[in-house]
C-alpha positions as a printed NumPy array, in Angstrom:
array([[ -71.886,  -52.424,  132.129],
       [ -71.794,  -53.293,  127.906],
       [ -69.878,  -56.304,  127.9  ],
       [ -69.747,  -60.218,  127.398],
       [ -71.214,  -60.42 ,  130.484],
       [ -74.31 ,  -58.409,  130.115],
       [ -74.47 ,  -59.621,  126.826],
       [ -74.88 ,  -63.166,  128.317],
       [ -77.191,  -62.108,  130.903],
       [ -79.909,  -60.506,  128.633],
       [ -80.621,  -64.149,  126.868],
       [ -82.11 ,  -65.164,  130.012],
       [ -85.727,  -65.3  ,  129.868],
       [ -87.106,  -62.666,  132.372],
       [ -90.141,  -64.495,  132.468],
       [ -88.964,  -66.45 ,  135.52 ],
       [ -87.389,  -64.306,  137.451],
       [ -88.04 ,  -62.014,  140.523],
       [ -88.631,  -58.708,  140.766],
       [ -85.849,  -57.098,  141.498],
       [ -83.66 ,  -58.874,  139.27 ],
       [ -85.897,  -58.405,  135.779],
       [ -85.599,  -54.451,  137.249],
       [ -82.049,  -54.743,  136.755],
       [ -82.54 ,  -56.895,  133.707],
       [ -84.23 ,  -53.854,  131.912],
       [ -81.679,  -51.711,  133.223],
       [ -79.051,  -53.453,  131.525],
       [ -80.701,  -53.687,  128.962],
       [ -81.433,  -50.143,  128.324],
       [ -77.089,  -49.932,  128.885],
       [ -76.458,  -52.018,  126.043],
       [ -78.939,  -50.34 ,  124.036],
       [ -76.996,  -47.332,  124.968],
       [ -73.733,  -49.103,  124.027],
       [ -75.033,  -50.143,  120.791],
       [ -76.206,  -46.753,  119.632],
       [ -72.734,  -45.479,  119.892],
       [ -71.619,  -48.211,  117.995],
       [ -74.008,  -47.546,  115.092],
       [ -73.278,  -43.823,  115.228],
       [ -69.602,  -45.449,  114.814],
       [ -69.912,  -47.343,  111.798],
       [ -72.25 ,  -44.95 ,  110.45 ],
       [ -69.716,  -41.885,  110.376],
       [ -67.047,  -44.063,  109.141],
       [ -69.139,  -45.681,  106.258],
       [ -70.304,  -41.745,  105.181],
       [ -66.219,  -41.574,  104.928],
       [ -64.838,  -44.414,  103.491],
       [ -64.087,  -45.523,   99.786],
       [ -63.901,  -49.147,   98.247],
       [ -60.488,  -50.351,   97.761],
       [ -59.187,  -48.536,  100.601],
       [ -58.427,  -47.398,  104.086],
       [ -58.414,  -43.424,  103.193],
       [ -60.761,  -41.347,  104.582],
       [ -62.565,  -38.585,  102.803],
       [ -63.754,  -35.495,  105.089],
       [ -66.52 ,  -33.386,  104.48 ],
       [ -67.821,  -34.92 ,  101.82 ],
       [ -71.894,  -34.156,  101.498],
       [ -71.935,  -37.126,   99.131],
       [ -70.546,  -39.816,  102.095],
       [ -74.162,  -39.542,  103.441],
       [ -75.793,  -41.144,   99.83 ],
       [ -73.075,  -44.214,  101.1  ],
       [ -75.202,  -44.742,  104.067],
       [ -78.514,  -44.042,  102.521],
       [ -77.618,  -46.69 ,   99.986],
       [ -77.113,  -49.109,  102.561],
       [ -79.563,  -48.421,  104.425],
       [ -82.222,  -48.132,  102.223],
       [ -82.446,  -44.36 ,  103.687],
       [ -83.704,  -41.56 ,  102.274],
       [ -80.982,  -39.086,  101.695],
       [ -82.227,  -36.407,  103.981],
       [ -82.589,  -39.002,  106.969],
       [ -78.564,  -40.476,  106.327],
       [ -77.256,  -36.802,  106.453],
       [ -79.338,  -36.53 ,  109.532],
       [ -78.164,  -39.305,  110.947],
       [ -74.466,  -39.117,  109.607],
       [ -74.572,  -35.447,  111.101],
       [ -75.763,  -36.786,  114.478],
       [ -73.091,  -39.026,  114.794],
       [ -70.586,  -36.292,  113.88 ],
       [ -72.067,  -34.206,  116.722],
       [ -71.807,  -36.946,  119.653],
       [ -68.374,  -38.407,  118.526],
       [ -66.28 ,  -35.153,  117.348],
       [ -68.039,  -32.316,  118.05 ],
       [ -69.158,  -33.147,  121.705],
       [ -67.586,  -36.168,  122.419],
       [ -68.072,  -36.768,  126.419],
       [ -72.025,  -37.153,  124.867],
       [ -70.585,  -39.866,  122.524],
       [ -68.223,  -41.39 ,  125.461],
       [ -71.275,  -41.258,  128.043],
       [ -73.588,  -43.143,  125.37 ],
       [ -70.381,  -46.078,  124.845],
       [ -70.305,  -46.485,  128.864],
       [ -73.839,  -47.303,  128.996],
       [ -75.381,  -44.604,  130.891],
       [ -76.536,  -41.711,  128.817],
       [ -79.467,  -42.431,  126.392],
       [ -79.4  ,  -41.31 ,  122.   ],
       [ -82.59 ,  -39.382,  123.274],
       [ -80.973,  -37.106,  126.042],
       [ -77.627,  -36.993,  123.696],
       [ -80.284,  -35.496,  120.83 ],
       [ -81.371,  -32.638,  123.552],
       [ -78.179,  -31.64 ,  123.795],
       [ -77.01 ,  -31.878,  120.07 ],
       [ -80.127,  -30.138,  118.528],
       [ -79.924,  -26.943,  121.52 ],
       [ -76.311,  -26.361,  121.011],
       [ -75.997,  -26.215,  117.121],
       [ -76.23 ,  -22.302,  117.371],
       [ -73.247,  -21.947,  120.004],
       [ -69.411,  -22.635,  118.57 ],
       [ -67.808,  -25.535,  119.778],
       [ -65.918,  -24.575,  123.488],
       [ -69.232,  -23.349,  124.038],
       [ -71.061,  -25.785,  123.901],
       [ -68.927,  -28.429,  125.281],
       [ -69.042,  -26.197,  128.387],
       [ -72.451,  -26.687,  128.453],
       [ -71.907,  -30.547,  127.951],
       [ -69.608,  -30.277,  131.016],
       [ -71.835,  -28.614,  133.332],
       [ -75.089,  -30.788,  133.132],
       [ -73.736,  -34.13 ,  131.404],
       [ -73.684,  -35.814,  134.835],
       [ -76.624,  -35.031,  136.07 ],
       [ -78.571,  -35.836,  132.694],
       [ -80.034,  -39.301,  134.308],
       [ -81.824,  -38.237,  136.484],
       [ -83.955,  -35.389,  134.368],
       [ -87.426,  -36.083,  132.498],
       [ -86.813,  -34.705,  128.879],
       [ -88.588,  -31.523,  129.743],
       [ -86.417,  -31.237,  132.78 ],
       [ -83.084,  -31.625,  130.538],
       [ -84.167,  -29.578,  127.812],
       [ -84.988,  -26.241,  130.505],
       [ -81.506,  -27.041,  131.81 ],
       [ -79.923,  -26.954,  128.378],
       [ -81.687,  -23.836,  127.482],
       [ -80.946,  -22.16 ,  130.76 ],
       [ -77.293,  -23.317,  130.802],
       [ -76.818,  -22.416,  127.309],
       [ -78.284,  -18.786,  127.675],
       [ -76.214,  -18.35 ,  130.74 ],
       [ -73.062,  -18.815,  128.694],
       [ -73.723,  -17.031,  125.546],
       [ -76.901,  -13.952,  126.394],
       [ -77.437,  -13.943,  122.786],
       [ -78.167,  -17.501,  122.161],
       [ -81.36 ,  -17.4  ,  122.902],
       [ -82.084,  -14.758,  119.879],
       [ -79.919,  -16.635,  117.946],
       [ -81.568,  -19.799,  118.065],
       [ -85.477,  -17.875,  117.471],
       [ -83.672,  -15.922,  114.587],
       [ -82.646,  -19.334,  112.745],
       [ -86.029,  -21.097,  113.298],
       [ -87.862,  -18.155,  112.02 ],
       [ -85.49 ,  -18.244,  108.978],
       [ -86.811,  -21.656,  108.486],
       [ -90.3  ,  -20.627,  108.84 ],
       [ -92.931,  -22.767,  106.798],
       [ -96.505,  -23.915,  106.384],
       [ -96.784,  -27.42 ,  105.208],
       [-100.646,  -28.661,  103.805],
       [-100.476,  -32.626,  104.103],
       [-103.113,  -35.355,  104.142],
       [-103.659,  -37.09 ,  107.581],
       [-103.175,  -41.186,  108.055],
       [-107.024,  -40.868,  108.29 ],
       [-107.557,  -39.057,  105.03 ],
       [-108.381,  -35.978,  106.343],
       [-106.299,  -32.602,  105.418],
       [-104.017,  -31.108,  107.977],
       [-102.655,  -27.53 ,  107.754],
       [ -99.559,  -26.334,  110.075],
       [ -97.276,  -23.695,  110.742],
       [ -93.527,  -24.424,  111.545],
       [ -90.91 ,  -21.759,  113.568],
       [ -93.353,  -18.72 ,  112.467],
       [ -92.956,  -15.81 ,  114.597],
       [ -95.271,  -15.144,  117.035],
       [ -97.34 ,  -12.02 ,  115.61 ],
       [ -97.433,  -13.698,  112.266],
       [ -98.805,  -16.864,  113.625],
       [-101.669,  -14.92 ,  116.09 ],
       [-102.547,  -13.051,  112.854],
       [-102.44 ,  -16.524,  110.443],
       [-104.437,  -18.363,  113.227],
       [-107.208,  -15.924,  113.341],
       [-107.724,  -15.73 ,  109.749],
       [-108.184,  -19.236,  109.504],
       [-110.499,  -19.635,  112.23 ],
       [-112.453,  -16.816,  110.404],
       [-112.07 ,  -18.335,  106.925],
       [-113.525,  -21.963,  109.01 ],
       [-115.956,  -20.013,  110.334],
       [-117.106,  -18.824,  107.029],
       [-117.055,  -22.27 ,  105.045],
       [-119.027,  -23.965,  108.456],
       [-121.832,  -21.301,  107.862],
       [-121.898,  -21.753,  103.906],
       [-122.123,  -25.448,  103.915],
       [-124.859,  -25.466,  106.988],
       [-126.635,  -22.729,  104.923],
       [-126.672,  -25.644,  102.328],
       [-127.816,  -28.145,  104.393],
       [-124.464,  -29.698,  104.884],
       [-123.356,  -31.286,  108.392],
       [-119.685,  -30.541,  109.588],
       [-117.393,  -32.097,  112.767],
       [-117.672,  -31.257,  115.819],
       [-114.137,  -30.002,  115.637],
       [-115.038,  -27.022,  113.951]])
């Protein structure tokens, strides 16, 4: 468990030990890890709230998160992000935040559960919390997610529709330049006519350019 004790234990070097026990060296370690991502979400809420000069608090404030960002040499979008995150685990669904403080349930699985539930209100989706929080360990991340999803659907029938409804709203195509220099084009939360209908057209329009520049003399990637 997070503690002095485990704490003390991790400084060994796991170089020389056995088996088994550098298995439950990582295993502890992955605990505190746990532990200390609580405690950041912690600090991290509180500094989004506080003021200098004093121990007041100030609440729904959308300009706590430029506090963080400040700090933490953040971008502004990431702090909310991460500001909001905390919120979720600590107030909003708190047996995610308490589960992450004892150790045992990882920011990863708590972030399945968080970014699923932000359609349903809050009783809802702490009964959702309630239902598969225990058995969260021992899921893959597709695993958790389906049980989420199922769970969540189960409770609310219109969740689902909801949840496609809002992503659609946020629908987007975003033209960036690759790590390698090449161009990449994708679609984000498009419905799924719209996207059948956009991904033939650009197929057709690659199809078209491939011809013209062979018809030139040109060479293109395989990938086309």
């Amino acid at each position: 468990r997070p503690g002095p004790e485990l704490t003390a234990a991790l400084q060994t070097d796991p170089a020389g030990l056995v088996g088994q026990d550098v298995e439950a060296g990582l295993l502890g370690a992955v605990w505190a890890d746990n532990h200390a991502a609580w405690a950041r979400c912690r600090w991290l809420l509180e500094a989004s709230r506080a003021r200098a000069g004093t121990t007041r608090r100030v609440l729904d404030d959308a300009r706590g998160a430029l506090t963080v960002a400040a700090a933490l040499r953040w971008s502004p979008s990431m702090a909310a992000a991460r500001v909001e995150f905390a919120r979720q685990i600590l107030e909003r669904l708190p047996a995610l935040g308490e589960a992450m403080r004892a150790g045992w349930l990882e920011e990863r699985e708590a972030g399945v559960y968080v970014t699923l539930l932000r359609e349903l209100d809050d009783a809802q989706a702490r009964r959702v919390v309630e239902l598969l929080l225990e058995g969260t360990p021992q899921w893959t991340h597709a695993e958790l997610t389906g049980q989420v999803e199922k769970t969540a659907a189960a409770i609310d029938p219109g969740w689902a529709e909801a949840r496609r409804a809002a992503a659609v709203a946020r629908a987007r195509v975003v033209a960036r330049s690759a790590p390698s220099g090449a161009a990449e084009l994708c679609g984000y939360d498009l419905p799924e006519d719209l996207a059948l209908e956009a991904h033939s057209h650009v197929v057709a329009l690659a199809d078209a350019v491939v011809a013209l520049v062979r018809g030139r003399g040109g060479e293109i990637g395989q990938g086309f």
